[in-house]
Amino acid sequence: MIDQLYRKAVLTVAGQKSIENVVRACGWGVAQRFVAGESIQTALGAVKELQKDGILANLDLLGEFIDSPEKCTAFADNVLDLMDAAHAQGITPYVSVKLSSVGQGKTVDGEDLGLTNARRIVGRAKQYGGFVCLDMEDHPRVDQTLAQLRILIAAFGREHVGSVLQSYLYRSDADRAALDDLHPNLRIVKGAYLEPESVAMPVKADVDASYRRLVYAHMKAGNYVNVATHDESIIRDVQQFVTANGISKDAFEFQMLYGIRRDLQKQLAAEGYRVRAYIPYGRDWYAYFSRRIAERPANVMFVLRGMLKG
């Protein structure tokens, strides 16, 4: 409950325009710990640095809830440019996309624009042997995102597109089971949006138990799992689970956020686990940055110290 109240307080404050203006003016130097610059080239530079330590990358051009169809299509074009640039530099593109940023919920020529643009993006990923993760957003978008995941897997194959489930949502166990016929590649996260208690668990212990349950069930079903957490107790439990159940290290990977627990990322990679860092970049970094701050009180102190030094 305390964790929920803390997250709610931080996200409520961060949503005030005056606070956003201050952080944007003074906080970019601090935000660079979590965001790999504002351009494709800075993002790909971060990828290459991680590759030196045997760590893979998941690139995310920041932006969500974009208001016009034209801007949504332009955003999709920017994602295509990212994949082209990655391929040109010998990097197999692996990207995350929020469907709201490419037009989900906006109908153009009889089809949801988010799906239309997602077809373009996943098609390009398949051309390069890459992968697209459809990021999960706030709870009203879950049904449409999972329905569009089905369409995209049917069109391009599960090797090239997957999605995310959030363990703090009560519905996620049922959602996961309903996807088993697809054998999808899923990233399991705890969830970072400010959600009502009617749909999301307010108690951390319940969220953690749900997280383990989702990971174990998806593994037992023979599906590829992205274990996206920095929680060392969960990581240890997953390691014990895969050993006890004879699950190969090729059947899952650990995913962590760029700039957070770099020591743990390197350690796991050195132990032979597949590790992938989620690398956000772009000018629209404030919303993402706010959610990272809302996750842990220590992150707030890090930001305040950095802004005071600046």
mmCIF file of C-alpha atoms in Angstrom:
data_model
loop_
_atom_site.group_PDB
_atom_site.id
_atom_site.type_symbol
_atom_site.label_atom_id
_atom_site.label_comp_id
_atom_site.label_asym_id
_atom_site.label_seq_id
_atom_site.Cartn_x
_atom_site.Cartn_y
_atom_site.Cartn_z
ATOM 1 C CA MET A 1 0.000 0.000 0.000
ATOM 2 C CA ILE A 2 2.848 2.384 0.848
ATOM 3 C CA ASP A 3 4.433 1.659 -2.558
ATOM 4 C CA GLN A 4 1.136 2.467 -4.286
ATOM 5 C CA LEU A 5 0.727 5.718 -2.354
ATOM 6 C CA TYR A 6 4.313 6.736 -3.123
ATOM 7 C CA ARG A 7 3.884 6.060 -6.853
ATOM 8 C CA LYS A 8 0.570 7.911 -6.927
ATOM 9 C CA ALA A 9 2.087 10.923 -5.165
ATOM 10 C CA VAL A 10 5.090 11.133 -7.474
ATOM 11 C CA LEU A 11 3.079 10.703 -10.676
ATOM 12 C CA THR A 12 0.499 13.250 -9.511
ATOM 13 C CA VAL A 13 3.210 15.831 -8.825
ATOM 14 C CA ALA A 14 5.032 14.982 -12.054
ATOM 15 C CA GLY A 15 1.813 15.573 -13.973
ATOM 16 C CA GLN A 16 1.775 19.241 -13.041
ATOM 17 C CA LYS A 17 2.973 21.395 -15.931
ATOM 18 C CA SER A 18 5.017 23.673 -13.667
ATOM 19 C CA ILE A 19 6.968 20.683 -12.329
ATOM 20 C CA GLU A 20 7.496 19.344 -15.844
ATOM 21 C CA ASN A 21 8.900 22.693 -16.964
ATOM 22 C CA VAL A 22 11.394 22.777 -14.084
ATOM 23 C CA VAL A 23 12.552 19.205 -14.653
ATOM 24 C CA ARG A 24 12.894 19.715 -18.393
ATOM 25 C CA ALA A 25 14.947 22.848 -17.820
ATOM 26 C CA CYS A 26 17.210 21.471 -15.097
ATOM 27 C CA GLY A 27 16.950 17.715 -15.156
ATOM 28 C CA TRP A 28 18.197 16.535 -18.561
ATOM 29 C CA GLY A 29 21.685 15.921 -17.222
ATOM 30 C CA VAL A 30 20.166 13.567 -14.658
ATOM 31 C CA ALA A 31 17.728 11.993 -17.105
ATOM 32 C CA GLN A 32 20.643 10.880 -19.274
ATOM 33 C CA ARG A 33 21.269 8.143 -16.738
ATOM 34 C CA PHE A 34 17.999 6.562 -17.905
ATOM 35 C CA VAL A 35 17.661 7.898 -21.483
ATOM 36 C CA ALA A 36 20.240 7.317 -24.253
ATOM 37 C CA GLY A 37 20.154 10.784 -25.740
ATOM 38 C CA GLU A 38 17.694 12.270 -28.200
ATOM 39 C CA SER A 39 18.900 10.884 -31.540
ATOM 40 C CA ILE A 40 19.186 7.576 -33.382
ATOM 41 C CA GLN A 41 22.957 7.837 -33.366
ATOM 42 C CA THR A 42 23.228 8.324 -29.594
ATOM 43 C CA ALA A 43 20.897 5.361 -29.084
ATOM 44 C CA LEU A 44 22.913 3.104 -31.403
ATOM 45 C CA GLY A 45 26.084 4.268 -29.669
ATOM 46 C CA ALA A 46 24.602 3.024 -26.399
ATOM 47 C CA VAL A 47 23.795 -0.312 -28.039
ATOM 48 C CA LYS A 48 27.395 -0.761 -29.136
ATOM 49 C CA GLU A 49 28.707 0.043 -25.658
ATOM 50 C CA LEU A 50 26.446 -2.599 -24.130
ATOM 51 C CA GLN A 51 27.482 -5.150 -26.732
ATOM 52 C CA LYS A 52 31.041 -4.929 -25.386
ATOM 53 C CA ASP A 53 29.739 -6.516 -22.183
ATOM 54 C CA GLY A 54 27.659 -9.128 -23.994
ATOM 55 C CA ILE A 55 24.391 -7.292 -23.333
ATOM 56 C CA LEU A 56 21.694 -7.041 -26.001
ATOM 57 C CA ALA A 57 19.420 -4.052 -26.581
ATOM 58 C CA ASN A 58 15.751 -3.207 -26.900
ATOM 59 C CA LEU A 59 15.387 0.255 -28.435
ATOM 60 C CA ASP A 60 12.437 2.511 -27.710
ATOM 61 C CA LEU A 61 11.768 5.874 -29.359
ATOM 62 C CA LEU A 62 9.915 7.730 -26.617
ATOM 63 C CA GLY A 63 6.471 9.120 -27.276
ATOM 64 C CA GLU A 64 2.914 8.192 -26.330
ATOM 65 C CA PHE A 65 -0.675 9.423 -26.704
ATOM 66 C CA ILE A 66 0.235 11.408 -29.835
ATOM 67 C CA ASP A 67 -2.759 13.463 -30.892
ATOM 68 C CA SER A 68 -2.999 13.552 -34.707
ATOM 69 C CA PRO A 69 -2.948 10.795 -37.357
ATOM 70 C CA GLU A 70 -0.250 12.675 -39.272
ATOM 71 C CA LYS A 71 2.029 12.825 -36.231
ATOM 72 C CA CYS A 72 1.382 9.146 -35.503
ATOM 73 C CA THR A 73 2.418 8.136 -39.004
ATOM 74 C CA ALA A 74 5.472 10.400 -38.774
ATOM 75 C CA PHE A 75 6.391 8.691 -35.505
ATOM 76 C CA ALA A 76 6.110 5.289 -37.200
ATOM 77 C CA ASP A 77 8.361 6.591 -39.972
ATOM 78 C CA ASN A 78 10.931 7.509 -37.318
ATOM 79 C CA VAL A 79 10.829 3.956 -35.955
ATOM 80 C CA LEU A 80 11.403 2.639 -39.478
ATOM 81 C CA ASP A 81 14.376 5.020 -39.790
ATOM 82 C CA LEU A 82 15.737 3.615 -36.523
ATOM 83 C CA MET A 83 15.550 0.047 -37.808
ATOM 84 C CA ASP A 84 17.129 1.008 -41.119
ATOM 85 C CA ALA A 85 19.996 2.744 -39.311
ATOM 86 C CA ALA A 86 20.508 -0.194 -36.949
ATOM 87 C CA HIS A 87 20.600 -2.652 -39.845
ATOM 88 C CA ALA A 88 23.039 -0.431 -41.739
ATOM 89 C CA GLN A 89 25.383 -0.560 -38.741
ATOM 90 C CA GLY A 90 25.192 -4.324 -38.392
ATOM 91 C CA ILE A 91 22.731 -4.303 -35.500
ATOM 92 C CA THR A 92 19.706 -6.590 -35.697
ATOM 93 C CA PRO A 93 16.826 -4.270 -34.799
ATOM 94 C CA TYR A 94 14.872 -5.091 -31.654
ATOM 95 C CA VAL A 95 12.449 -2.292 -30.816
ATOM 96 C CA SER A 96 9.575 -1.539 -28.469
ATOM 97 C CA VAL A 97 6.590 0.432 -29.716
ATOM 98 C CA LYS A 98 3.676 1.943 -27.820
ATOM 99 C CA LEU A 99 0.718 1.537 -30.123
ATOM 100 C CA SER A 100 -0.750 4.828 -28.873
ATOM 101 C CA SER A 101 2.257 6.559 -30.410
ATOM 102 C CA VAL A 102 1.513 5.172 -33.872
ATOM 103 C CA GLY A 103 -2.234 5.758 -33.892
ATOM 104 C CA GLN A 104 -4.048 3.124 -31.843
ATOM 105 C CA GLY A 105 -7.646 4.270 -31.399
ATOM 106 C CA LYS A 106 -7.681 6.388 -34.554
ATOM 107 C CA THR A 107 -9.462 4.943 -37.589
ATOM 108 C CA VAL A 108 -8.078 5.790 -41.040
ATOM 109 C CA ASP A 109 -9.368 4.167 -44.236
ATOM 110 C CA GLY A 110 -11.421 1.683 -42.233
ATOM 111 C CA GLU A 111 -8.609 0.308 -40.052
ATOM 112 C CA ASP A 112 -7.114 1.286 -36.740
ATOM 113 C CA LEU A 113 -4.117 3.452 -37.588
ATOM 114 C CA GLY A 114 -2.060 1.864 -34.835
ATOM 115 C CA LEU A 115 -2.480 -1.530 -36.469
ATOM 116 C CA THR A 116 -1.728 -0.122 -39.927
ATOM 117 C CA ASN A 117 1.524 1.421 -38.728
ATOM 118 C CA ALA A 118 2.391 -1.631 -36.645
ATOM 119 C CA ARG A 119 2.128 -3.741 -39.812
ATOM 120 C CA ARG A 120 4.719 -1.482 -41.441
ATOM 121 C CA ILE A 121 7.042 -1.656 -38.443
ATOM 122 C CA VAL A 122 6.807 -5.413 -37.869
ATOM 123 C CA GLY A 123 7.163 -6.016 -41.592
ATOM 124 C CA ARG A 124 10.408 -4.063 -41.607
ATOM 125 C CA ALA A 125 11.625 -5.956 -38.536
ATOM 126 C CA LYS A 126 10.926 -9.263 -40.277
ATOM 127 C CA GLN A 127 12.835 -8.052 -43.339
ATOM 128 C CA TYR A 128 15.908 -7.545 -41.125
ATOM 129 C CA GLY A 129 15.416 -10.634 -38.948
ATOM 130 C CA GLY A 130 14.474 -8.372 -36.034
ATOM 131 C CA PHE A 131 11.755 -8.149 -33.411
ATOM 132 C CA VAL A 132 9.080 -5.701 -32.247
ATOM 133 C CA CYS A 133 7.646 -5.680 -28.744
ATOM 134 C CA LEU A 134 4.234 -4.040 -28.483
ATOM 135 C CA ASP A 135 4.507 -2.174 -25.202
ATOM 136 C CA MET A 136 1.561 -2.410 -22.838
ATOM 137 C CA GLU A 137 0.143 0.891 -21.661
ATOM 138 C CA ASP A 138 -2.637 1.777 -19.218
ATOM 139 C CA HIS A 139 -5.395 -0.777 -18.646
ATOM 140 C CA PRO A 140 -8.033 0.552 -21.095
ATOM 141 C CA ARG A 141 -5.696 -0.362 -23.968
ATOM 142 C CA VAL A 142 -5.002 -3.972 -22.969
ATOM 143 C CA ASP A 143 -7.806 -5.652 -24.930
ATOM 144 C CA GLN A 144 -7.082 -3.821 -28.173
ATOM 145 C CA THR A 145 -3.324 -4.347 -27.864
ATOM 146 C CA LEU A 146 -3.690 -8.104 -27.326
ATOM 147 C CA ALA A 147 -6.181 -8.357 -30.194
ATOM 148 C CA GLN A 148 -3.740 -6.571 -32.485
ATOM 149 C CA LEU A 149 -0.927 -8.830 -31.277
ATOM 150 C CA ARG A 150 -2.944 -11.798 -32.564
ATOM 151 C CA ILE A 151 -3.361 -10.186 -35.971
ATOM 152 C CA LEU A 152 0.335 -9.327 -36.237
ATOM 153 C CA ILE A 153 1.537 -12.780 -35.173
ATOM 154 C CA ALA A 154 -0.750 -14.327 -37.792
ATOM 155 C CA ALA A 155 0.715 -12.021 -40.440
ATOM 156 C CA PHE A 156 4.415 -12.010 -39.523
ATOM 157 C CA GLY A 157 5.086 -14.835 -37.048
ATOM 158 C CA ARG A 158 5.795 -14.886 -33.316
ATOM 159 C CA GLU A 159 9.529 -14.726 -34.049
ATOM 160 C CA HIS A 160 9.091 -11.072 -35.030
ATOM 161 C CA VAL A 161 6.455 -9.632 -32.689
ATOM 162 C CA GLY A 162 5.426 -10.023 -29.056
ATOM 163 C CA SER A 163 3.983 -7.974 -26.231
ATOM 164 C CA VAL A 164 3.938 -7.293 -22.494
ATOM 165 C CA LEU A 165 1.895 -8.305 -19.471
ATOM 166 C CA GLN A 166 1.836 -6.307 -16.243
ATOM 167 C CA SER A 167 1.711 -8.320 -13.036
ATOM 168 C CA TYR A 168 -0.090 -5.633 -11.021
ATOM 169 C CA LEU A 169 -3.227 -6.008 -13.150
ATOM 170 C CA TYR A 170 -5.668 -8.581 -11.771
ATOM 171 C CA ARG A 171 -6.520 -9.705 -15.294
ATOM 172 C CA SER A 172 -3.006 -10.701 -16.379
ATOM 173 C CA ASP A 173 -3.162 -14.402 -15.399
ATOM 174 C CA ALA A 174 -6.222 -14.868 -17.592
ATOM 175 C CA ASP A 175 -4.693 -12.804 -20.396
ATOM 176 C CA ARG A 176 -1.559 -14.926 -20.376
ATOM 177 C CA ALA A 177 -3.479 -18.214 -20.468
ATOM 178 C CA ALA A 178 -5.654 -16.938 -23.322
ATOM 179 C CA LEU A 179 -2.538 -16.326 -25.424
ATOM 180 C CA ASP A 180 -1.078 -19.831 -25.049
ATOM 181 C CA ASP A 181 -2.349 -20.948 -28.448
ATOM 182 C CA LEU A 182 -0.028 -18.353 -30.007
ATOM 183 C CA HIS A 183 3.027 -19.375 -27.925
ATOM 184 C CA PRO A 184 3.974 -15.682 -27.850
ATOM 185 C CA ASN A 185 7.189 -14.021 -26.781
ATOM 186 C CA LEU A 186 6.104 -11.998 -23.735
ATOM 187 C CA ARG A 187 7.862 -9.502 -21.513
ATOM 188 C CA ILE A 188 6.632 -9.704 -17.932
ATOM 189 C CA VAL A 189 6.788 -6.452 -15.964
ATOM 190 C CA LYS A 190 5.287 -5.312 -12.679
ATOM 191 C CA GLY A 191 3.632 -2.185 -14.113
ATOM 192 C CA ALA A 192 4.386 1.512 -13.768
ATOM 193 C CA TYR A 193 1.170 3.347 -14.682
ATOM 194 C CA LEU A 194 -1.075 4.993 -12.119
ATOM 195 C CA GLU A 195 -4.038 2.604 -12.080
ATOM 196 C CA PRO A 196 -7.175 2.415 -9.870
ATOM 197 C CA GLU A 197 -7.255 -0.281 -7.204
ATOM 198 C CA SER A 198 -10.271 -1.785 -8.931
ATOM 199 C CA VAL A 199 -7.970 -3.101 -11.691
ATOM 200 C CA ALA A 200 -4.472 -3.120 -10.146
ATOM 201 C CA MET A 201 -3.062 -4.671 -6.985
ATOM 202 C CA PRO A 202 -2.062 -2.026 -4.420
ATOM 203 C CA VAL A 203 0.167 -4.304 -2.299
ATOM 204 C CA LYS A 204 3.740 -4.985 -3.457
ATOM 205 C CA ALA A 205 3.797 -8.551 -2.116
ATOM 206 C CA ASP A 206 0.757 -9.408 -4.247
ATOM 207 C CA VAL A 207 2.335 -7.828 -7.330
ATOM 208 C CA ASP A 208 5.526 -9.824 -6.760
ATOM 209 C CA ALA A 209 3.608 -13.090 -6.293
ATOM 210 C CA SER A 210 1.670 -12.381 -9.480
ATOM 211 C CA TYR A 211 4.946 -11.662 -11.281
ATOM 212 C CA ARG A 212 6.447 -15.021 -10.343
ATOM 213 C CA ARG A 213 3.229 -16.806 -11.261
ATOM 214 C CA LEU A 214 3.147 -15.258 -14.740
ATOM 215 C CA VAL A 215 6.800 -16.044 -15.459
ATOM 216 C CA TYR A 216 6.578 -19.648 -14.259
ATOM 217 C CA ALA A 217 3.313 -20.350 -16.084
ATOM 218 C CA HIS A 218 4.609 -18.949 -19.368
ATOM 219 C CA MET A 219 7.798 -20.979 -19.065
ATOM 220 C CA LYS A 220 5.905 -24.173 -18.222
ATOM 221 C CA ALA A 221 3.760 -23.650 -21.317
ATOM 222 C CA GLY A 222 6.939 -23.757 -23.423
ATOM 223 C CA ASN A 223 6.908 -20.082 -24.331
ATOM 224 C CA TYR A 224 9.768 -17.578 -24.523
ATOM 225 C CA VAL A 225 9.800 -15.232 -21.544
ATOM 226 C CA ASN A 226 11.450 -11.858 -21.023
ATOM 227 C CA VAL A 227 11.954 -11.585 -17.269
ATOM 228 C CA ALA A 228 11.978 -7.809 -16.954
ATOM 229 C CA THR A 229 12.955 -6.949 -13.396
ATOM 230 C CA HIS A 230 15.756 -5.595 -11.222
ATOM 231 C CA ASP A 231 14.416 -7.452 -8.192
ATOM 232 C CA GLU A 232 17.253 -9.765 -7.181
ATOM 233 C CA SER A 233 15.002 -12.034 -5.128
ATOM 234 C CA ILE A 234 12.830 -12.665 -8.191
ATOM 235 C CA ILE A 235 15.909 -13.163 -10.366
ATOM 236 C CA ARG A 236 17.268 -15.771 -7.915
ATOM 237 C CA ASP A 237 13.911 -17.534 -7.807
ATOM 238 C CA VAL A 238 13.728 -17.651 -11.612
ATOM 239 C CA GLN A 239 17.248 -19.079 -11.749
ATOM 240 C CA GLN A 240 16.243 -21.804 -9.283
ATOM 241 C CA PHE A 241 13.004 -22.478 -11.147
ATOM 242 C CA VAL A 242 14.645 -22.990 -14.547
ATOM 243 C CA THR A 243 17.286 -25.262 -13.019
ATOM 244 C CA ALA A 244 14.701 -27.363 -11.187
ATOM 245 C CA ASN A 245 12.509 -27.664 -14.293
ATOM 246 C CA GLY A 246 15.262 -28.262 -16.844
ATOM 247 C CA ILE A 247 14.505 -25.076 -18.765
ATOM 248 C CA SER A 248 17.267 -23.967 -21.127
ATOM 249 C CA LYS A 249 18.885 -20.546 -20.883
ATOM 250 C CA ASP A 250 17.843 -20.156 -24.521
ATOM 251 C CA ALA A 251 14.165 -20.198 -23.480
ATOM 252 C CA PHE A 252 14.193 -16.878 -21.649
ATOM 253 C CA GLU A 253 16.156 -13.731 -21.017
ATOM 254 C CA PHE A 254 16.537 -11.136 -18.309
ATOM 255 C CA GLN A 255 15.621 -7.590 -19.279
ATOM 256 C CA MET A 256 16.550 -4.470 -17.361
ATOM 257 C CA LEU A 257 16.381 -0.741 -17.873
ATOM 258 C CA TYR A 258 19.202 1.259 -19.369
ATOM 259 C CA GLY A 259 21.261 2.888 -16.644
ATOM 260 C CA ILE A 260 19.860 0.831 -13.766
ATOM 261 C CA ARG A 261 21.842 -1.965 -12.086
ATOM 262 C CA ARG A 262 24.527 -2.079 -14.735
ATOM 263 C CA ASP A 263 26.574 -4.237 -12.369
ATOM 264 C CA LEU A 264 23.837 -6.860 -12.220
ATOM 265 C CA GLN A 265 23.374 -6.797 -15.991
ATOM 266 C CA LYS A 266 27.086 -7.484 -16.498
ATOM 267 C CA GLN A 267 27.108 -10.193 -13.844
ATOM 268 C CA LEU A 268 24.210 -12.113 -15.366
ATOM 269 C CA ALA A 269 25.690 -11.848 -18.875
ATOM 270 C CA ALA A 270 29.023 -13.137 -17.552
ATOM 271 C CA GLU A 271 27.177 -16.114 -16.037
ATOM 272 C CA GLY A 272 25.865 -17.063 -19.464
ATOM 273 C CA TYR A 273 22.349 -15.673 -19.252
ATOM 274 C CA ARG A 274 20.875 -13.712 -22.110
ATOM 275 C CA VAL A 275 20.504 -10.119 -20.914
ATOM 276 C CA ARG A 276 18.834 -7.268 -22.764
ATOM 277 C CA ALA A 277 18.747 -3.607 -21.743
ATOM 278 C CA TYR A 278 15.702 -1.507 -22.570
ATOM 279 C CA ILE A 279 17.175 1.639 -24.143
ATOM 280 C CA PRO A 280 14.813 4.607 -24.470
ATOM 281 C CA TYR A 281 15.812 7.675 -26.455
ATOM 282 C CA GLY A 282 14.224 10.759 -27.946
ATOM 283 C CA ARG A 283 13.024 14.227 -27.057
ATOM 284 C CA ASP A 284 9.771 13.108 -25.433
ATOM 285 C CA TRP A 285 11.518 11.688 -22.356
ATOM 286 C CA TYR A 286 9.628 13.330 -19.501
ATOM 287 C CA ALA A 287 6.754 10.815 -19.075
ATOM 288 C CA TYR A 288 9.140 7.860 -19.140
ATOM 289 C CA PHE A 289 11.507 9.596 -16.728
ATOM 290 C CA SER A 290 8.631 10.322 -14.334
ATOM 291 C CA ARG A 291 7.621 6.664 -14.189
ATOM 292 C CA ARG A 292 11.187 5.617 -13.412
ATOM 293 C CA ILE A 293 11.317 8.119 -10.551
ATOM 294 C CA ALA A 294 7.979 6.834 -9.262
ATOM 295 C CA GLU A 295 9.297 3.288 -8.968
ATOM 296 C CA ARG A 296 11.763 3.838 -6.115
ATOM 297 C CA PRO A 297 12.263 6.583 -3.495
ATOM 298 C CA ALA A 298 16.024 6.306 -4.079
ATOM 299 C CA ASN A 299 15.476 7.534 -7.630
ATOM 300 C CA VAL A 300 13.964 10.772 -6.328
ATOM 301 C CA MET A 301 17.042 11.446 -4.196
ATOM 302 C CA PHE A 302 19.273 10.729 -7.195
ATOM 303 C CA VAL A 303 17.386 13.303 -9.266
ATOM 304 C CA LEU A 304 17.378 15.965 -6.543
ATOM 305 C CA ARG A 305 21.112 15.590 -5.950
ATOM 306 C CA GLY A 306 21.790 15.829 -9.678
ATOM 307 C CA MET A 307 19.639 18.940 -10.121
ATOM 308 C CA LEU A 308 21.234 20.653 -7.128
ATOM 309 C CA LYS A 309 24.697 19.940 -8.510
ATOM 310 C CA GLY A 310 23.623 21.322 -11.886
#
